[in-house]
XYZ file of C-alpha atoms in Angstrom:
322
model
C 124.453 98.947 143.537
C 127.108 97.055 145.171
C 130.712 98.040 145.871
C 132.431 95.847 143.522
C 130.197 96.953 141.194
C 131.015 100.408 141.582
C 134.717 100.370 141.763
C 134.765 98.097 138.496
C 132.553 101.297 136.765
C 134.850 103.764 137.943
C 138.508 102.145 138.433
C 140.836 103.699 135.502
C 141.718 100.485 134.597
C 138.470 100.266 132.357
C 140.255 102.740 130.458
C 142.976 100.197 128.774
C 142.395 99.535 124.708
C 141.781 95.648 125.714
C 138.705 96.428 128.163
C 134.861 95.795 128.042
C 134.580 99.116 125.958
C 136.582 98.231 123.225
C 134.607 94.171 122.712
C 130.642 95.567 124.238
C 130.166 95.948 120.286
C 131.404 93.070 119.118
C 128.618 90.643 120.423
C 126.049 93.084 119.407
C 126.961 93.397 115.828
C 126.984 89.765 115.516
C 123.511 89.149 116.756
C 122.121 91.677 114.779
C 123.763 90.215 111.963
C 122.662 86.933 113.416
C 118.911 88.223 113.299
C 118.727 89.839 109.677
C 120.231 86.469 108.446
C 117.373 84.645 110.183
C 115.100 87.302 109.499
C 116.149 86.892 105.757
C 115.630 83.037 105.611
C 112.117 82.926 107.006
C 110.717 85.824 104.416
C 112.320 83.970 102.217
C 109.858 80.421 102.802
C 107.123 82.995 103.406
C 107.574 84.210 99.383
C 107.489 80.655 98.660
C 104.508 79.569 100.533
C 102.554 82.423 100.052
C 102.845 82.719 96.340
C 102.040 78.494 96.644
C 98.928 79.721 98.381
C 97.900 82.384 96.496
C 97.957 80.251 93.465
C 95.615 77.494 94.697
C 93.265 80.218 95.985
C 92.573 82.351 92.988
C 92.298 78.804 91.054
C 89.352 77.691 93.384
C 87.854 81.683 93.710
C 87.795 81.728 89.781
C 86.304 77.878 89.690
C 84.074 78.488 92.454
C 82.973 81.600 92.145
C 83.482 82.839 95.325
C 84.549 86.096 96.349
C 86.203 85.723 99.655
C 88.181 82.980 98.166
C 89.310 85.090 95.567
C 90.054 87.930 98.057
C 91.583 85.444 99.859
C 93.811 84.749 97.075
C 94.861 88.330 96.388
C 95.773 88.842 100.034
C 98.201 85.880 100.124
C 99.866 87.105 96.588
C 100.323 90.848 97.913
C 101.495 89.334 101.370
C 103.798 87.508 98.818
C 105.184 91.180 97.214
C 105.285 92.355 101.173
C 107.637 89.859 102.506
C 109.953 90.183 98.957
C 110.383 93.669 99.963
C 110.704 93.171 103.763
C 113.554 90.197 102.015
C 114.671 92.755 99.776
C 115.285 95.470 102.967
C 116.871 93.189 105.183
C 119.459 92.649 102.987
C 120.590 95.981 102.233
C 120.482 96.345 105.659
C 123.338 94.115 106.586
C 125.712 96.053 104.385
C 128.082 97.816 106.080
C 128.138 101.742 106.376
C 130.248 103.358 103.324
C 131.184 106.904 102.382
C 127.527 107.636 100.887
C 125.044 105.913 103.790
C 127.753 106.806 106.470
C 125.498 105.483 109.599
C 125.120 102.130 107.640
C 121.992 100.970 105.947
C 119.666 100.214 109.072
C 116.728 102.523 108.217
C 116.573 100.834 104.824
C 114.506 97.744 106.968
C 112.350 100.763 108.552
C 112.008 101.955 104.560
C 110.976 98.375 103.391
C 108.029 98.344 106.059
C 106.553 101.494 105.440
C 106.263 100.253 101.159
C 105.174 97.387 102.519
C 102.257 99.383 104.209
C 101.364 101.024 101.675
C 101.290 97.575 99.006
C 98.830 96.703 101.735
C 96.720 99.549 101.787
C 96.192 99.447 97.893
C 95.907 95.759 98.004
C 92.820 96.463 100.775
C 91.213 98.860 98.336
C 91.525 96.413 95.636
C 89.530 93.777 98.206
C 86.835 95.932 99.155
C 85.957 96.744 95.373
C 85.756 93.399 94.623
C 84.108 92.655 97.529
C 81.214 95.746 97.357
C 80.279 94.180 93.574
C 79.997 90.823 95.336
C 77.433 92.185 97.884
C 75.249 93.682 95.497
C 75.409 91.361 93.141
C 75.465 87.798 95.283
C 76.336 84.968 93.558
C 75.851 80.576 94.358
C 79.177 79.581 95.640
C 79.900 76.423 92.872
C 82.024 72.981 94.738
C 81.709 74.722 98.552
C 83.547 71.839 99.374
C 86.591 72.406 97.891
C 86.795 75.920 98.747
C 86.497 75.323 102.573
C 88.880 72.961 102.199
C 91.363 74.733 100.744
C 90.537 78.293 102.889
C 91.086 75.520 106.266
C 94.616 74.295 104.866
C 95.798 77.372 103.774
C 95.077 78.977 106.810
C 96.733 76.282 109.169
C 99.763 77.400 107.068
C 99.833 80.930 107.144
C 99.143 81.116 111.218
C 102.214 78.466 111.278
C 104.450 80.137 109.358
C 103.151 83.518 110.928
C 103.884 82.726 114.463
C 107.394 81.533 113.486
C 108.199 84.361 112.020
C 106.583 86.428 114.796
C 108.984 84.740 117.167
C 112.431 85.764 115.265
C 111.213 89.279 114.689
C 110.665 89.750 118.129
C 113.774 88.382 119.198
C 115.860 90.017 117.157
C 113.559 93.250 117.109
C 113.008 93.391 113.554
C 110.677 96.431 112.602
C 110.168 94.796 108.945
C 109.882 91.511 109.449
C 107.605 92.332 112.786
C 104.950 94.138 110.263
C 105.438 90.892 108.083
C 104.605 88.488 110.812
C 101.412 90.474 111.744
C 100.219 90.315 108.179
C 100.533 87.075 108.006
C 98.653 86.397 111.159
C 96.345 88.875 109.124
C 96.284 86.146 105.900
C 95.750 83.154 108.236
C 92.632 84.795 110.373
C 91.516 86.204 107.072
C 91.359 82.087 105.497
C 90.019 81.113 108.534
C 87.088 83.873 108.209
C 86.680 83.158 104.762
C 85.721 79.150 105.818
C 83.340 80.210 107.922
C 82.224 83.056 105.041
C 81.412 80.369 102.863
C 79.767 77.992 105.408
C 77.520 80.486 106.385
C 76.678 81.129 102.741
C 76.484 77.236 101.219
C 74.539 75.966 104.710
C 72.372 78.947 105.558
C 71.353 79.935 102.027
C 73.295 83.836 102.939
C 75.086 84.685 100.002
C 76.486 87.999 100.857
C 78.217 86.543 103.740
C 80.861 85.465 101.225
C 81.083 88.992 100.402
C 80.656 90.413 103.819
C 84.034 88.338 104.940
C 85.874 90.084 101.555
C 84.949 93.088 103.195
C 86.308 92.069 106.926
C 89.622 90.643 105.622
C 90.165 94.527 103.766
C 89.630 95.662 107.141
C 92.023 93.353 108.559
C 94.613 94.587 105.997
C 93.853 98.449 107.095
C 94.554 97.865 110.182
C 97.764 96.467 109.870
C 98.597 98.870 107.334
C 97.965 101.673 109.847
C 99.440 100.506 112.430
C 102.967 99.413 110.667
C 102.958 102.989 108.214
C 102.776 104.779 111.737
C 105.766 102.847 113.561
C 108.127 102.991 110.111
C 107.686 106.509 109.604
C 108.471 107.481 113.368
C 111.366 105.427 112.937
C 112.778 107.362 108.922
C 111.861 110.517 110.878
C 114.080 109.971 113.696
C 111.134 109.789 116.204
C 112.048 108.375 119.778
C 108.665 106.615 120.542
C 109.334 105.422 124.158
C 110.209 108.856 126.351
C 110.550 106.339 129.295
C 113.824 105.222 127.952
C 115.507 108.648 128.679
C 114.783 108.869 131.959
C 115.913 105.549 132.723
C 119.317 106.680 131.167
C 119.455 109.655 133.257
C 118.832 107.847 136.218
C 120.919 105.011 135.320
C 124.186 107.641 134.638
C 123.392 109.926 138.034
C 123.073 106.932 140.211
C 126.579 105.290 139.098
C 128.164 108.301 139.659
C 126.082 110.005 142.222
C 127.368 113.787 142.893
C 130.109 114.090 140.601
C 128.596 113.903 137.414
C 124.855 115.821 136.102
C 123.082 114.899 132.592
C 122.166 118.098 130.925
C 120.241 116.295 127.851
C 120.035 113.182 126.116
C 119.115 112.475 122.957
C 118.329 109.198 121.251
C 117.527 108.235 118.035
C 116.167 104.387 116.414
C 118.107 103.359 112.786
C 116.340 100.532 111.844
C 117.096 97.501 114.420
C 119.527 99.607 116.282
C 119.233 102.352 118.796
C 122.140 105.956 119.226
C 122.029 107.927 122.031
C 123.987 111.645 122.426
C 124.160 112.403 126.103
C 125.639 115.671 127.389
C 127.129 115.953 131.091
C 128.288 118.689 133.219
C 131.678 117.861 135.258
C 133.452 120.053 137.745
C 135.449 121.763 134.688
C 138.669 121.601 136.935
C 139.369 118.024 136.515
C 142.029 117.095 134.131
C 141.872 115.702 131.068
C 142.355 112.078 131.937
C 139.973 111.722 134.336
C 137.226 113.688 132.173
C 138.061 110.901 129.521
C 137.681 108.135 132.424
C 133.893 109.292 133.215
C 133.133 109.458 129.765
C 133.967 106.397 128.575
C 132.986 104.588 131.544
C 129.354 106.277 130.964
C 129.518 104.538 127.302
C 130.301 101.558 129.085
C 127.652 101.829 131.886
C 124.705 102.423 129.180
C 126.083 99.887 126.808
C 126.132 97.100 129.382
C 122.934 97.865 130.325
C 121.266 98.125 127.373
C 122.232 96.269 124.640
C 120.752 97.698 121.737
C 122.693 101.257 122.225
C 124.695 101.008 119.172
C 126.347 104.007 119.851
C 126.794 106.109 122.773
C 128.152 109.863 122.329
C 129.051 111.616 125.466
C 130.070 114.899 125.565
C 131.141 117.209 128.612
C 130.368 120.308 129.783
C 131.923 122.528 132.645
C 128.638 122.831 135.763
C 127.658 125.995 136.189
C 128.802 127.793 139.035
């Protein structure tokens, strides 16, 4: 670290109401209300299309008679009910904190993902019922033509839509809206598999393969469903999932301030899109007050600067040991 660098850390000066301290917060609060509005407007089109799509499929399932269509169908109406409630969690999640959710309403996003999960998981059982009567009791797929067709269009549309979505979630770390994007990549593989389902089974006379690709896209939807039930509830549980990022802290705080300053413990926890950290450290207990208040606010500063996400930074002191 250079010298500039270091005297701008430690200089008293930081410790006037008008410095970085005081406006670090601003910026972040508006780009995570920045990303829940995005995140908002694209689960919104993703309601809209999916329903759209869900429509059209169980139309063609129920005219063709075939089963991956149909599952097909159902998986685009339930990813439908997933991204309402991923729409529904973002936007409690903007509201500011009150007297009765006094840390704001963050972990409602986290909330909305782990329902979503489990929509997905009964929606997967649903498919593989369906899907187990259709293998044991095959049946001729009637106007193949028009069910390809429609699986190949509707999933150029999901993977679209899915990879636009994927990009805002990520950039605004969106937990919710992160599950939603990989269900939708989920839908859009899923219509793709159920094409070739129903090639296989119009061109090579192999009925159950129209069954057998009901069966794959429930095991798509499992997966998913694991995977985003495991990250939500770490999150509502106050998990810290990365114990890298601790470290980095720790080493981040003792190299700034070299000798004069230890980190007993830190403590983080994840609310929704945003991150707090407690972090207690031992001081010669002789210094006075003033300058006790300079290291500690210039360690809020220090971690906020360097990572953005840190919401909020607690420091508290302790007297070393002699």
């Amino acid at each position: 670290m250079d010298k500039s660098r270091s005297e701008e850390i430690t200089t008293p000066n930081s410790l006037k109401p008008d410095s970085e301290v005081s406006k670090d917060k601003g910026p972040y609060t508006h780009l995570v209300n920045e990303g829940i509005l995005a995140g908002q407007r694209i689960a919104k089109i993703s309601v809209v299309t999916l329903i759209s799509i869900g429509i059209v499929e169980l139309l063609v399932g129920h005219i063709s008679g075939s089963v991956v269509a149909t599952a097909d169908g159902v998986d685009s109406m339930s990813d439908a009910m997933i991204s309402f409630i991923v729409l529904i969690g973002l936007r409690f999640a903007r509201r500011p904190a009150d007297r009765k959710f006094q840390f704001g309403y963050h972990k409602v996003e986290s909330f909305a993902a782990m329902i979503a999960a489990i929509g997905m998981i009964v929606i997967g059982s649903f498919i593989v019922y369906h899907s187990y009567e259709g293998l044991i009791h095959p049946e001729e797929i009637q106007q193949p033509l028009l069910t390809m067709v429609v699986l190949a269009i509707a999933g150029g549309i999901s993977l679209h839509r899915a990879f636009q979505m994927r990009r805002i979630a990520n950039k605004y770390n969106l937990l919710s809206l992160k599950i939603d994007a990989k269900n939708s990549i989920k839908d859009g593989s899923a219509s793709v598999l159920g094409f070739l389902s129903v090639l296989v089974a119009t061109q090579f006379g192999f009925l159950q393969a129209d069954a057998i690709g009901g069966l794959v896209i429930a095991g798509f939807i499992f997966s998913v469903a694991y995977v985003s039930l495991k990250q939500s509830s770490l999150v509502l549980v106050d998990a810290w999932h990365n114990p890298v990022s601790a470290d980095y802290i720790k080493r981040l705080i003792e190299q700034k301030f070299e000798a004069e300053v230890r980190v007993r413990s830190i403590k983080l926890r994840q609310t929704g899109i945003i991150s707090r950290a407690e972090i207690h450290l031992e001081m010669d207990g002789n210094k006075p007050l003033n300058e006790v208040e300079m290291y500690l606010l210039n360690t809020e500063r220090v971690i906020k600067s360097d990572i953005p996400g840190m919401d909020v930074v607690l420091v508290v002191p302790h007297a070393q040991n002699k």
